[in-house]
Amino acid sequence: MSAAGVAVIGEASVEAVARWYVVQTQPHAETKAIFHLERQRYRIFCPRVTKMVRHARKSSRVLAPLFPGYLFLNLDVFREGWRSVNGTFGVSHIIMQNELPQPVPRGVVEELQARMDARGVILWQERFKVGQTVKIGEGPFADFIGILEHLDAKGRVRVLLDLMGRTVSVTTSADKLVVAA
């Protein structure tokens, strides 16, 4: 490691900075892996979403990982010991590229963190607000402009359209909408 904080590996030099990496967990062991990695003082991020679960004819909302079986780990691979991560209870392995962990592209984890609410749940509907004018981008109502009436956690939306002089409520997926200019 040079005085400027740059590690030299072979002919390539890499700036010594903490980055986010992906850790694959054992099946359904995200919570166990988080517990044991945090005990080792690693910084972990496990994005979660609310999910509707049905069991015995009852529906309930639960928190579930956005990426089941995967966590994000923040570390500086040139200053911190990372090999112990692979031997941690609940962890399968760190995703690698050649002989080093593969960093997540900059901004990906930060964007997910910016979309979290106070409970740590990822919110996808932030770009739309009830009452906003939207345009339907595809489907039988493509290019129709209406008012966003309702959003739900599953990404379904209800839009009020003016069809032949009457207001009609249409339900569609949020990914089919664009903000009307």
PDB file of N, CA and C in Angstrom, residues 7 10 14 23 27 36 50 53-54 60 64-65 88 110 121 128 132 141-142 145-146 163 168-169 174 177:
ATOM      1  N   ALA A   7      -3.551   0.769  -3.288  1.00  0.00           N
ATOM      2  CA  ALA A   7      -2.969  -0.566  -3.252  1.00  0.00           C
ATOM      3  C   ALA A   7      -2.537  -0.934  -4.659  1.00  0.00           C
ATOM      4  N   GLY A  10      -0.132  -6.359  -8.822  1.00  0.00           N
ATOM      5  CA  GLY A  10       0.439  -6.580 -10.154  1.00  0.00           C
ATOM      6  C   GLY A  10       0.747  -5.228 -10.753  1.00  0.00           C
ATOM      7  N   VAL A  14      -5.426   0.255  -7.296  1.00  0.00           N
ATOM      8  CA  VAL A  14      -6.818   0.391  -6.898  1.00  0.00           C
ATOM      9  C   VAL A  14      -6.874   1.324  -5.704  1.00  0.00           C
ATOM     10  N   VAL A  23     -23.072 -10.467  -1.032  1.00  0.00           N
ATOM     11  CA  VAL A  23     -22.845 -11.719  -0.307  1.00  0.00           C
ATOM     12  C   VAL A  23     -24.046 -12.617  -0.550  1.00  0.00           C
ATOM     13  N   PRO A  27     -29.808 -20.675   1.935  1.00  0.00           N
ATOM     14  CA  PRO A  27     -31.256 -20.510   1.721  1.00  0.00           C
ATOM     15  C   PRO A  27     -31.986 -20.058   2.997  1.00  0.00           C
ATOM     16  N   HIS A  36     -24.569 -12.520  12.369  1.00  0.00           N
ATOM     17  CA  HIS A  36     -23.172 -12.927  12.547  1.00  0.00           C
ATOM     18  C   HIS A  36     -22.181 -11.965  11.872  1.00  0.00           C
ATOM     19  N   THR A  50     -42.430  -4.781   1.482  1.00  0.00           N
ATOM     20  CA  THR A  50     -43.600  -5.431   2.073  1.00  0.00           C
ATOM     21  C   THR A  50     -44.174  -6.370   1.030  1.00  0.00           C
ATOM     22  N   VAL A  53     -48.591 -12.194   1.927  1.00  0.00           N
ATOM     23  CA  VAL A  53     -48.434 -13.636   2.076  1.00  0.00           C
ATOM     24  C   VAL A  53     -49.782 -14.238   2.449  1.00  0.00           C
ATOM     25  N   ARG A  54     -50.140 -15.301   1.754  1.00  0.00           N
ATOM     26  CA  ARG A  54     -51.393 -16.017   2.064  1.00  0.00           C
ATOM     27  C   ARG A  54     -51.057 -17.335   2.706  1.00  0.00           C
ATOM     28  N   SER A  60     -51.657 -11.647   4.909  1.00  0.00           N
ATOM     29  CA  SER A  60     -50.995 -10.695   5.793  1.00  0.00           C
ATOM     30  C   SER A  60     -49.798 -10.105   5.068  1.00  0.00           C
ATOM     31  N   ALA A  64     -40.041  -8.767   3.549  1.00  0.00           N
ATOM     32  CA  ALA A  64     -39.258  -9.800   2.874  1.00  0.00           C
ATOM     33  C   ALA A  64     -38.084  -9.144   2.158  1.00  0.00           C
ATOM     34  N   PRO A  65     -36.975  -9.867   2.024  1.00  0.00           N
ATOM     35  CA  PRO A  65     -35.829  -9.296   1.302  1.00  0.00           C
ATOM     36  C   PRO A  65     -36.192  -8.978  -0.150  1.00  0.00           C
ATOM     37  N   THR A  88     -18.656 -17.313   7.637  1.00  0.00           N
ATOM     38  CA  THR A  88     -19.638 -16.834   8.609  1.00  0.00           C
ATOM     39  C   THR A  88     -20.911 -17.657   8.524  1.00  0.00           C
ATOM     40  N   GLU A 110     -26.755   3.030  -2.913  1.00  0.00           N
ATOM     41  CA  GLU A 110     -27.146   4.354  -2.436  1.00  0.00           C
ATOM     42  C   GLU A 110     -28.548   4.730  -2.922  1.00  0.00           C
ATOM     43  N   VAL A 121     -37.953  -0.050   4.752  1.00  0.00           N
ATOM     44  CA  VAL A 121     -38.659  -0.697   3.639  1.00  0.00           C
ATOM     45  C   VAL A 121     -38.470   0.144   2.385  1.00  0.00           C
ATOM     46  N   PHE A 128     -44.384   8.918  -8.251  1.00  0.00           N
ATOM     47  CA  PHE A 128     -45.772   9.292  -8.506  1.00  0.00           C
ATOM     48  C   PHE A 128     -46.446   9.688  -7.207  1.00  0.00           C
ATOM     49  N   GLN A 132     -51.582  13.486  -9.162  1.00  0.00           N
ATOM     50  CA  GLN A 132     -50.663  13.889 -10.226  1.00  0.00           C
ATOM     51  C   GLN A 132     -51.238  13.518 -11.591  1.00  0.00           C
ATOM     52  N   PHE A 141     -55.113   1.501 -23.158  1.00  0.00           N
ATOM     53  CA  PHE A 141     -55.300   2.924 -22.897  1.00  0.00           C
ATOM     54  C   PHE A 141     -54.019   3.727 -23.127  1.00  0.00           C
ATOM     55  N   ALA A 142     -53.123   3.200 -23.966  1.00  0.00           N
ATOM     56  CA  ALA A 142     -51.852   3.880 -24.247  1.00  0.00           C
ATOM     57  C   ALA A 142     -52.112   5.288 -24.755  1.00  0.00           C
ATOM     58  N   ILE A 145     -54.253  10.385 -21.005  1.00  0.00           N
ATOM     59  CA  ILE A 145     -53.784  11.166 -19.862  1.00  0.00           C
ATOM     60  C   ILE A 145     -54.891  11.213 -18.828  1.00  0.00           C
ATOM     61  N   GLY A 146     -54.501  11.008 -17.561  1.00  0.00           N
ATOM     62  CA  GLY A 146     -55.483  11.006 -16.484  1.00  0.00           C
ATOM     63  C   GLY A 146     -54.873  11.467 -15.177  1.00  0.00           C
ATOM     64  N   LEU A 163     -63.260   9.597 -20.518  1.00  0.00           N
ATOM     65  CA  LEU A 163     -63.620   8.882 -21.742  1.00  0.00           C
ATOM     66  C   LEU A 163     -65.037   9.255 -22.148  1.00  0.00           C
ATOM     67  N   VAL A 168     -63.756   7.629 -15.888  1.00  0.00           N
ATOM     68  CA  VAL A 168     -63.662   6.175 -15.751  1.00  0.00           C
ATOM     69  C   VAL A 168     -62.398   5.840 -14.970  1.00  0.00           C
ATOM     70  N   SER A 169     -62.516   4.913 -14.040  1.00  0.00           N
ATOM     71  CA  SER A 169     -61.375   4.469 -13.241  1.00  0.00           C
ATOM     72  C   SER A 169     -60.744   3.245 -13.902  1.00  0.00           C
ATOM     73  N   ALA A 174     -47.927   0.365 -12.184  1.00  0.00           N
ATOM     74  CA  ALA A 174     -47.219   1.642 -12.106  1.00  0.00           C
ATOM     75  C   ALA A 174     -46.110   1.747 -13.144  1.00  0.00           C
ATOM     76  N   LEU A 177     -46.850   3.694 -16.384  1.00  0.00           N
ATOM     77  CA  LEU A 177     -47.150   5.126 -16.342  1.00  0.00           C
ATOM     78  C   LEU A 177     -45.900   5.965 -16.567  1.00  0.00           C
TER      79      LEU A 177
END
